[in-house]
Amino acid sequence: MEEIMKKRTGDIFIATNPLRVIAFMSAYPEREFLSNEIQKPLKMSRMGVYLALRVLAKEKLILRSKKGKFFIYTVNRSYPVVSQFKVLRHVVELFPLVERLRVFSKKIVLYGSVSRGEDTSDSDMDLFILTAEPEAVAKKIPQQWAGRKVQAVVKTPVDWAEFKDKEPVFYEEVGRGIVLWETQS
């Protein structure tokens, strides 16, 4: 879990304690947390975590329930602000990779659960890359990025034109994705 909080481009979005807490919790939306399970990986004071959780619960970004004598916290997955926050963080995390790939690419699209903010900690980063040089792009794609497996689909413009008829569901899924970069033509 600590891996998610390492220094990276997206650090501008975790400057305050509430942002640090929601960033951490939203990376694991399927989990329930005790306050000390948030405190330790973030290296925050008990009071800092408590105050952040209070603010986040008041804003309905997290849900708080009591089990026995403990309070359990979960990210509010149904709140649109949470999913949009996750999407923004993922897009910012991907910028260095996009910079590396854009030299060889005509278009780079983030699609799938990560692009909708519906991802869990086990979700892949799904990228679609349109390029005239698939071999060069394939060499630049890492297996992991920002702690997630990268699942890249690399197509030439000719292959992509044929894909519309062969794989209409996938074609539409990519069309609903977030364009991270596209050549000006």
PDB file of N, CA and C in Angstrom, residues 78-154:
ATOM      1  N   SER A  78     -19.941   5.744  -4.756  1.00  0.00           N
ATOM      2  CA  SER A  78     -21.077   6.240  -5.540  1.00  0.00           C
ATOM      3  C   SER A  78     -21.066   7.760  -5.693  1.00  0.00           C
ATOM      4  N   TYR A  79     -20.139   8.431  -5.040  1.00  0.00           N
ATOM      5  CA  TYR A  79     -20.071   9.889  -5.102  1.00  0.00           C
ATOM      6  C   TYR A  79     -19.226  10.291  -6.311  1.00  0.00           C
ATOM      7  N   PRO A  80     -19.785  11.033  -7.278  1.00  0.00           N
ATOM      8  CA  PRO A  80     -19.053  11.363  -8.507  1.00  0.00           C
ATOM      9  C   PRO A  80     -17.733  12.105  -8.285  1.00  0.00           C
ATOM     10  N   VAL A  81     -17.633  12.892  -7.234  1.00  0.00           N
ATOM     11  CA  VAL A  81     -16.392  13.631  -6.975  1.00  0.00           C
ATOM     12  C   VAL A  81     -15.231  12.659  -6.751  1.00  0.00           C
ATOM     13  N   VAL A  82     -15.498  11.542  -6.091  1.00  0.00           N
ATOM     14  CA  VAL A  82     -14.450  10.548  -5.823  1.00  0.00           C
ATOM     15  C   VAL A  82     -13.950   9.951  -7.131  1.00  0.00           C
ATOM     16  N   SER A  83     -14.865   9.534  -7.999  1.00  0.00           N
ATOM     17  CA  SER A  83     -14.425   8.927  -9.255  1.00  0.00           C
ATOM     18  C   SER A  83     -13.690   9.939 -10.134  1.00  0.00           C
ATOM     19  N   GLN A  84     -14.133  11.185 -10.152  1.00  0.00           N
ATOM     20  CA  GLN A  84     -13.450  12.196 -10.957  1.00  0.00           C
ATOM     21  C   GLN A  84     -12.077  12.545 -10.380  1.00  0.00           C
ATOM     22  N   PHE A  85     -11.951  12.531  -9.067  1.00  0.00           N
ATOM     23  CA  PHE A  85     -10.658  12.740  -8.419  1.00  0.00           C
ATOM     24  C   PHE A  85      -9.684  11.632  -8.831  1.00  0.00           C
ATOM     25  N   LYS A  86     -10.178  10.383  -8.820  1.00  0.00           N
ATOM     26  CA  LYS A  86      -9.338   9.257  -9.220  1.00  0.00           C
ATOM     27  C   LYS A  86      -8.892   9.396 -10.672  1.00  0.00           C
ATOM     28  N   VAL A  87      -9.807   9.762 -11.549  1.00  0.00           N
ATOM     29  CA  VAL A  87      -9.473   9.925 -12.965  1.00  0.00           C
ATOM     30  C   VAL A  87      -8.397  10.997 -13.134  1.00  0.00           C
ATOM     31  N   LEU A  88      -8.567  12.118 -12.479  1.00  0.00           N
ATOM     32  CA  LEU A  88      -7.586  13.201 -12.566  1.00  0.00           C
ATOM     33  C   LEU A  88      -6.208  12.733 -12.103  1.00  0.00           C
ATOM     34  N   ARG A  89      -6.156  12.019 -11.001  1.00  0.00           N
ATOM     35  CA  ARG A  89      -4.867  11.506 -10.502  1.00  0.00           C
ATOM     36  C   ARG A  89      -4.228  10.553 -11.506  1.00  0.00           C
ATOM     37  N   HIS A  90      -5.022   9.676 -12.098  1.00  0.00           N
ATOM     38  CA  HIS A  90      -4.475   8.722 -13.071  1.00  0.00           C
ATOM     39  C   HIS A  90      -3.936   9.437 -14.309  1.00  0.00           C
ATOM     40  N   VAL A  91      -4.660  10.423 -14.788  1.00  0.00           N
ATOM     41  CA  VAL A  91      -4.210  11.165 -15.968  1.00  0.00           C
ATOM     42  C   VAL A  91      -2.881  11.862 -15.669  1.00  0.00           C
ATOM     43  N   VAL A  92      -2.773  12.475 -14.514  1.00  0.00           N
ATOM     44  CA  VAL A  92      -1.523  13.143 -14.130  1.00  0.00           C
ATOM     45  C   VAL A  92      -0.393  12.118 -13.997  1.00  0.00           C
ATOM     46  N   GLU A  93      -0.679  10.966 -13.408  1.00  0.00           N
ATOM     47  CA  GLU A  93       0.339   9.912 -13.266  1.00  0.00           C
ATOM     48  C   GLU A  93       0.848   9.436 -14.620  1.00  0.00           C
ATOM     49  N   LEU A  94      -0.010   9.449 -15.621  1.00  0.00           N
ATOM     50  CA  LEU A  94       0.353   8.929 -16.940  1.00  0.00           C
ATOM     51  C   LEU A  94       1.131   9.916 -17.813  1.00  0.00           C
ATOM     52  N   PHE A  95       1.169  11.185 -17.444  1.00  0.00           N
ATOM     53  CA  PHE A  95       1.831  12.171 -18.296  1.00  0.00           C
ATOM     54  C   PHE A  95       3.277  11.817 -18.646  1.00  0.00           C
ATOM     55  N   PRO A  96       4.120  11.376 -17.722  1.00  0.00           N
ATOM     56  CA  PRO A  96       5.492  11.017 -18.126  1.00  0.00           C
ATOM     57  C   PRO A  96       5.534   9.868 -19.145  1.00  0.00           C
ATOM     58  N   LEU A  97       4.632   8.906 -19.012  1.00  0.00           N
ATOM     59  CA  LEU A  97       4.572   7.806 -19.981  1.00  0.00           C
ATOM     60  C   LEU A  97       4.083   8.316 -21.337  1.00  0.00           C
ATOM     61  N   VAL A  98       3.096   9.173 -21.330  1.00  0.00           N
ATOM     62  CA  VAL A  98       2.585   9.755 -22.576  1.00  0.00           C
ATOM     63  C   VAL A  98       3.697  10.521 -23.287  1.00  0.00           C
ATOM     64  N   GLU A  99       4.488  11.276 -22.533  1.00  0.00           N
ATOM     65  CA  GLU A  99       5.614  12.011 -23.126  1.00  0.00           C
ATOM     66  C   GLU A  99       6.594  11.058 -23.806  1.00  0.00           C
ATOM     67  N   ARG A 100       6.817   9.915 -23.199  1.00  0.00           N
ATOM     68  CA  ARG A 100       7.737   8.918 -23.745  1.00  0.00           C
ATOM     69  C   ARG A 100       7.179   8.302 -25.036  1.00  0.00           C
ATOM     70  N   LEU A 101       5.864   8.102 -25.093  1.00  0.00           N
ATOM     71  CA  LEU A 101       5.238   7.402 -26.215  1.00  0.00           C
ATOM     72  C   LEU A 101       4.808   8.310 -27.363  1.00  0.00           C
ATOM     73  N   ARG A 102       4.577   9.564 -27.092  1.00  0.00           N
ATOM     74  CA  ARG A 102       3.984  10.434 -28.110  1.00  0.00           C
ATOM     75  C   ARG A 102       4.878  10.663 -29.323  1.00  0.00           C
ATOM     76  N   VAL A 103       6.176  10.519 -29.167  1.00  0.00           N
ATOM     77  CA  VAL A 103       7.110  10.685 -30.283  1.00  0.00           C
ATOM     78  C   VAL A 103       6.775   9.714 -31.416  1.00  0.00           C
ATOM     79  N   PHE A 104       6.303   8.516 -31.044  1.00  0.00           N
ATOM     80  CA  PHE A 104       6.015   7.477 -32.029  1.00  0.00           C
ATOM     81  C   PHE A 104       4.521   7.314 -32.309  1.00  0.00           C
ATOM     82  N   SER A 105       3.680   8.075 -31.630  1.00  0.00           N
ATOM     83  CA  SER A 105       2.241   7.806 -31.652  1.00  0.00           C
ATOM     84  C   SER A 105       1.439   8.894 -32.350  1.00  0.00           C
ATOM     85  N   LYS A 106       0.314   8.467 -32.892  1.00  0.00           N
ATOM     86  CA  LYS A 106      -0.646   9.406 -33.471  1.00  0.00           C
ATOM     87  C   LYS A 106      -1.737   9.737 -32.459  1.00  0.00           C
ATOM     88  N   LYS A 107      -2.029   8.777 -31.576  1.00  0.00           N
ATOM     89  CA  LYS A 107      -3.084   8.978 -30.583  1.00  0.00           C
ATOM     90  C   LYS A 107      -2.853   8.021 -29.415  1.00  0.00           C
ATOM     91  N   ILE A 108      -3.082   8.515 -28.198  1.00  0.00           N
ATOM     92  CA  ILE A 108      -2.979   7.691 -26.989  1.00  0.00           C
ATOM     93  C   ILE A 108      -4.258   7.912 -26.186  1.00  0.00           C
ATOM     94  N   VAL A 109      -4.937   6.807 -25.863  1.00  0.00           N
ATOM     95  CA  VAL A 109      -6.219   6.880 -25.163  1.00  0.00           C
ATOM     96  C   VAL A 109      -6.178   5.995 -23.920  1.00  0.00           C
ATOM     97  N   LEU A 110      -6.623   6.545 -22.800  1.00  0.00           N
ATOM     98  CA  LEU A 110      -6.840   5.774 -21.573  1.00  0.00           C
ATOM     99  C   LEU A 110      -8.297   5.336 -21.602  1.00  0.00           C
ATOM    100  N   TYR A 111      -8.535   4.028 -21.508  1.00  0.00           N
ATOM    101  CA  TYR A 111      -9.911   3.539 -21.539  1.00  0.00           C
ATOM    102  C   TYR A 111     -10.110   2.514 -20.426  1.00  0.00           C
ATOM    103  N   GLY A 112     -11.319   2.045 -20.273  1.00  0.00           N
ATOM    104  CA  GLY A 112     -11.612   1.034 -19.260  1.00  0.00           C
ATOM    105  C   GLY A 112     -11.932   1.648 -17.908  1.00  0.00           C
ATOM    106  N   SER A 113     -11.884   0.806 -16.880  1.00  0.00           N
ATOM    107  CA  SER A 113     -12.313   1.218 -15.537  1.00  0.00           C
ATOM    108  C   SER A 113     -11.505   2.390 -14.985  1.00  0.00           C
ATOM    109  N   VAL A 114     -10.222   2.456 -15.290  1.00  0.00           N
ATOM    110  CA  VAL A 114      -9.385   3.554 -14.785  1.00  0.00           C
ATOM    111  C   VAL A 114      -9.845   4.893 -15.371  1.00  0.00           C
ATOM    112  N   SER A 115     -10.258   4.897 -16.615  1.00  0.00           N
ATOM    113  CA  SER A 115     -10.709   6.147 -17.252  1.00  0.00           C
ATOM    114  C   SER A 115     -12.045   6.633 -16.710  1.00  0.00           C
ATOM    115  N   ARG A 116     -12.790   5.738 -16.074  1.00  0.00           N
ATOM    116  CA  ARG A 116     -14.094   6.105 -15.505  1.00  0.00           C
ATOM    117  C   ARG A 116     -14.040   6.302 -13.995  1.00  0.00           C
ATOM    118  N   GLY A 117     -12.886   6.038 -13.390  1.00  0.00           N
ATOM    119  CA  GLY A 117     -12.761   6.151 -11.936  1.00  0.00           C
ATOM    120  C   GLY A 117     -13.432   5.004 -11.207  1.00  0.00           C
ATOM    121  N   GLU A 118     -13.651   3.891 -11.893  1.00  0.00           N
ATOM    122  CA  GLU A 118     -14.302   2.716 -11.318  1.00  0.00           C
ATOM    123  C   GLU A 118     -13.304   1.616 -10.978  1.00  0.00           C
ATOM    124  N   ASP A 119     -12.037   1.913 -11.057  1.00  0.00           N
ATOM    125  CA  ASP A 119     -10.986   0.926 -10.852  1.00  0.00           C
ATOM    126  C   ASP A 119     -10.826   0.549  -9.388  1.00  0.00           C
ATOM    127  N   THR A 120     -10.258  -0.640  -9.193  1.00  0.00           N
ATOM    128  CA  THR A 120      -9.864  -1.091  -7.862  1.00  0.00           C
ATOM    129  C   THR A 120      -8.340  -1.150  -7.831  1.00  0.00           C
ATOM    130  N   SER A 121      -7.787  -1.551  -6.713  1.00  0.00           N
ATOM    131  CA  SER A 121      -6.323  -1.614  -6.594  1.00  0.00           C
ATOM    132  C   SER A 121      -5.715  -2.663  -7.525  1.00  0.00           C
ATOM    133  N   ASP A 122      -6.517  -3.611  -8.013  1.00  0.00           N
ATOM    134  CA  ASP A 122      -6.023  -4.657  -8.912  1.00  0.00           C
ATOM    135  C   ASP A 122      -6.226  -4.339 -10.391  1.00  0.00           C
ATOM    136  N   SER A 123      -6.845  -3.226 -10.705  1.00  0.00           N
ATOM    137  CA  SER A 123      -7.168  -2.897 -12.097  1.00  0.00           C
ATOM    138  C   SER A 123      -5.924  -2.565 -12.912  1.00  0.00           C
ATOM    139  N   ASP A 124      -5.971  -2.941 -14.182  1.00  0.00           N
ATOM    140  CA  ASP A 124      -4.913  -2.594 -15.133  1.00  0.00           C
ATOM    141  C   ASP A 124      -5.109  -1.168 -15.623  1.00  0.00           C
ATOM    142  N   MET A 125      -4.022  -0.573 -16.118  1.00  0.00           N
ATOM    143  CA  MET A 125      -4.098   0.691 -16.859  1.00  0.00           C
ATOM    144  C   MET A 125      -4.264   0.285 -18.320  1.00  0.00           C
ATOM    145  N   ASP A 126      -5.431   0.515 -18.870  1.00  0.00           N
ATOM    146  CA  ASP A 126      -5.710   0.146 -20.256  1.00  0.00           C
ATOM    147  C   ASP A 126      -5.414   1.325 -21.170  1.00  0.00           C
ATOM    148  N   LEU A 127      -4.471   1.130 -22.078  1.00  0.00           N
ATOM    149  CA  LEU A 127      -4.088   2.177 -23.024  1.00  0.00           C
ATOM    150  C   LEU A 127      -4.286   1.686 -24.447  1.00  0.00           C
ATOM    151  N   PHE A 128      -4.812   2.558 -25.280  1.00  0.00           N
ATOM    152  CA  PHE A 128      -4.884   2.297 -26.710  1.00  0.00           C
ATOM    153  C   PHE A 128      -3.914   3.266 -27.370  1.00  0.00           C
ATOM    154  N   ILE A 129      -3.048   2.734 -28.229  1.00  0.00           N
ATOM    155  CA  ILE A 129      -2.039   3.570 -28.884  1.00  0.00           C
ATOM    156  C   ILE A 129      -2.120   3.347 -30.389  1.00  0.00           C
ATOM    157  N   LEU A 130      -2.377   4.425 -31.108  1.00  0.00           N
ATOM    158  CA  LEU A 130      -2.423   4.400 -32.563  1.00  0.00           C
ATOM    159  C   LEU A 130      -1.075   4.899 -33.065  1.00  0.00           C
ATOM    160  N   THR A 131      -0.419   4.091 -33.897  1.00  0.00           N
ATOM    161  CA  THR A 131       0.939   4.428 -34.328  1.00  0.00           C
ATOM    162  C   THR A 131       1.266   3.792 -35.671  1.00  0.00           C
ATOM    163  N   ALA A 132       2.157   4.408 -36.395  1.00  0.00           N
ATOM    164  CA  ALA A 132       2.685   3.823 -37.625  1.00  0.00           C
ATOM    165  C   ALA A 132       3.890   2.942 -37.315  1.00  0.00           C
ATOM    166  N   GLU A 133       4.372   3.008 -36.068  1.00  0.00           N
ATOM    167  CA  GLU A 133       5.562   2.256 -35.653  1.00  0.00           C
ATOM    168  C   GLU A 133       5.260   1.382 -34.431  1.00  0.00           C
ATOM    169  N   PRO A 134       4.471   0.315 -34.587  1.00  0.00           N
ATOM    170  CA  PRO A 134       4.083  -0.492 -33.424  1.00  0.00           C
ATOM    171  C   PRO A 134       5.262  -1.133 -32.681  1.00  0.00           C
ATOM    172  N   GLU A 135       6.295  -1.501 -33.399  1.00  0.00           N
ATOM    173  CA  GLU A 135       7.449  -2.127 -32.739  1.00  0.00           C
ATOM    174  C   GLU A 135       8.172  -1.130 -31.828  1.00  0.00           C
ATOM    175  N   ALA A 136       8.354   0.090 -32.304  1.00  0.00           N
ATOM    176  CA  ALA A 136       9.025   1.121 -31.502  1.00  0.00           C
ATOM    177  C   ALA A 136       8.212   1.449 -30.258  1.00  0.00           C
ATOM    178  N   VAL A 137       6.894   1.534 -30.407  1.00  0.00           N
ATOM    179  CA  VAL A 137       6.023   1.828 -29.266  1.00  0.00           C
ATOM    180  C   VAL A 137       6.060   0.678 -28.266  1.00  0.00           C
ATOM    181  N   ALA A 138       5.980  -0.546 -28.756  1.00  0.00           N
ATOM    182  CA  ALA A 138       5.975  -1.717 -27.867  1.00  0.00           C
ATOM    183  C   ALA A 138       7.216  -1.754 -26.978  1.00  0.00           C
ATOM    184  N   LYS A 139       8.356  -1.322 -27.497  1.00  0.00           N
ATOM    185  CA  LYS A 139       9.594  -1.300 -26.708  1.00  0.00           C
ATOM    186  C   LYS A 139       9.561  -0.256 -25.593  1.00  0.00           C
ATOM    187  N   LYS A 140       8.760   0.780 -25.763  1.00  0.00           N
ATOM    188  CA  LYS A 140       8.702   1.881 -24.791  1.00  0.00           C
ATOM    189  C   LYS A 140       7.647   1.679 -23.701  1.00  0.00           C
ATOM    190  N   ILE A 141       6.794   0.678 -23.860  1.00  0.00           N
ATOM    191  CA  ILE A 141       5.707   0.471 -22.899  1.00  0.00           C
ATOM    192  C   ILE A 141       6.209  -0.392 -21.743  1.00  0.00           C
ATOM    193  N   PRO A 142       6.174   0.134 -20.536  1.00  0.00           N
ATOM    194  CA  PRO A 142       6.596  -0.668 -19.377  1.00  0.00           C
ATOM    195  C   PRO A 142       5.506  -1.668 -18.989  1.00  0.00           C
ATOM    196  N   GLN A 143       5.898  -2.711 -18.279  1.00  0.00           N
ATOM    197  CA  GLN A 143       4.909  -3.681 -17.805  1.00  0.00           C
ATOM    198  C   GLN A 143       4.067  -3.093 -16.681  1.00  0.00           C
ATOM    199  N   GLN A 144       4.673  -2.195 -15.893  1.00  0.00           N
ATOM    200  CA  GLN A 144       3.967  -1.555 -14.776  1.00  0.00           C
ATOM    201  C   GLN A 144       4.190  -0.050 -14.843  1.00  0.00           C
ATOM    202  N   TRP A 145       3.169   0.681 -14.391  1.00  0.00           N
ATOM    203  CA  TRP A 145       3.285   2.132 -14.294  1.00  0.00           C
ATOM    204  C   TRP A 145       2.450   2.579 -13.102  1.00  0.00           C
ATOM    205  N   ALA A 146       3.029   3.376 -12.235  1.00  0.00           N
ATOM    206  CA  ALA A 146       2.336   3.888 -11.042  1.00  0.00           C
ATOM    207  C   ALA A 146       1.722   2.744 -10.236  1.00  0.00           C
ATOM    208  N   GLY A 147       2.467   1.643 -10.135  1.00  0.00           N
ATOM    209  CA  GLY A 147       2.017   0.512  -9.321  1.00  0.00           C
ATOM    210  C   GLY A 147       0.948  -0.350  -9.962  1.00  0.00           C
ATOM    211  N   ARG A 148       0.668  -0.153 -11.236  1.00  0.00           N
ATOM    212  CA  ARG A 148      -0.364  -0.927 -11.926  1.00  0.00           C
ATOM    213  C   ARG A 148       0.201  -1.583 -13.178  1.00  0.00           C
ATOM    214  N   LYS A 149      -0.368  -2.727 -13.522  1.00  0.00           N
ATOM    215  CA  LYS A 149      -0.006  -3.398 -14.760  1.00  0.00           C
ATOM    216  C   LYS A 149      -0.524  -2.560 -15.928  1.00  0.00           C
ATOM    217  N   VAL A 150       0.303  -2.392 -16.948  1.00  0.00           N
ATOM    218  CA  VAL A 150      -0.099  -1.659 -18.148  1.00  0.00           C
ATOM    219  C   VAL A 150      -0.556  -2.669 -19.192  1.00  0.00           C
ATOM    220  N   GLN A 151      -1.774  -2.494 -19.646  1.00  0.00           N
ATOM    221  CA  GLN A 151      -2.345  -3.334 -20.697  1.00  0.00           C
ATOM    222  C   GLN A 151      -2.522  -2.435 -21.918  1.00  0.00           C
ATOM    223  N   ALA A 152      -1.603  -2.536 -22.865  1.00  0.00           N
ATOM    224  CA  ALA A 152      -1.628  -1.643 -24.026  1.00  0.00           C
ATOM    225  C   ALA A 152      -2.053  -2.396 -25.281  1.00  0.00           C
ATOM    226  N   VAL A 153      -2.939  -1.772 -26.023  1.00  0.00           N
ATOM    227  CA  VAL A 153      -3.337  -2.265 -27.340  1.00  0.00           C
ATOM    228  C   VAL A 153      -2.740  -1.288 -28.339  1.00  0.00           C
ATOM    229  N   VAL A 154      -1.846  -1.797 -29.179  1.00  0.00           N
ATOM    230  CA  VAL A 154      -1.133  -0.958 -30.141  1.00  0.00           C
ATOM    231  C   VAL A 154      -1.605  -1.337 -31.542  1.00  0.00           C
TER     232      VAL A 154
END
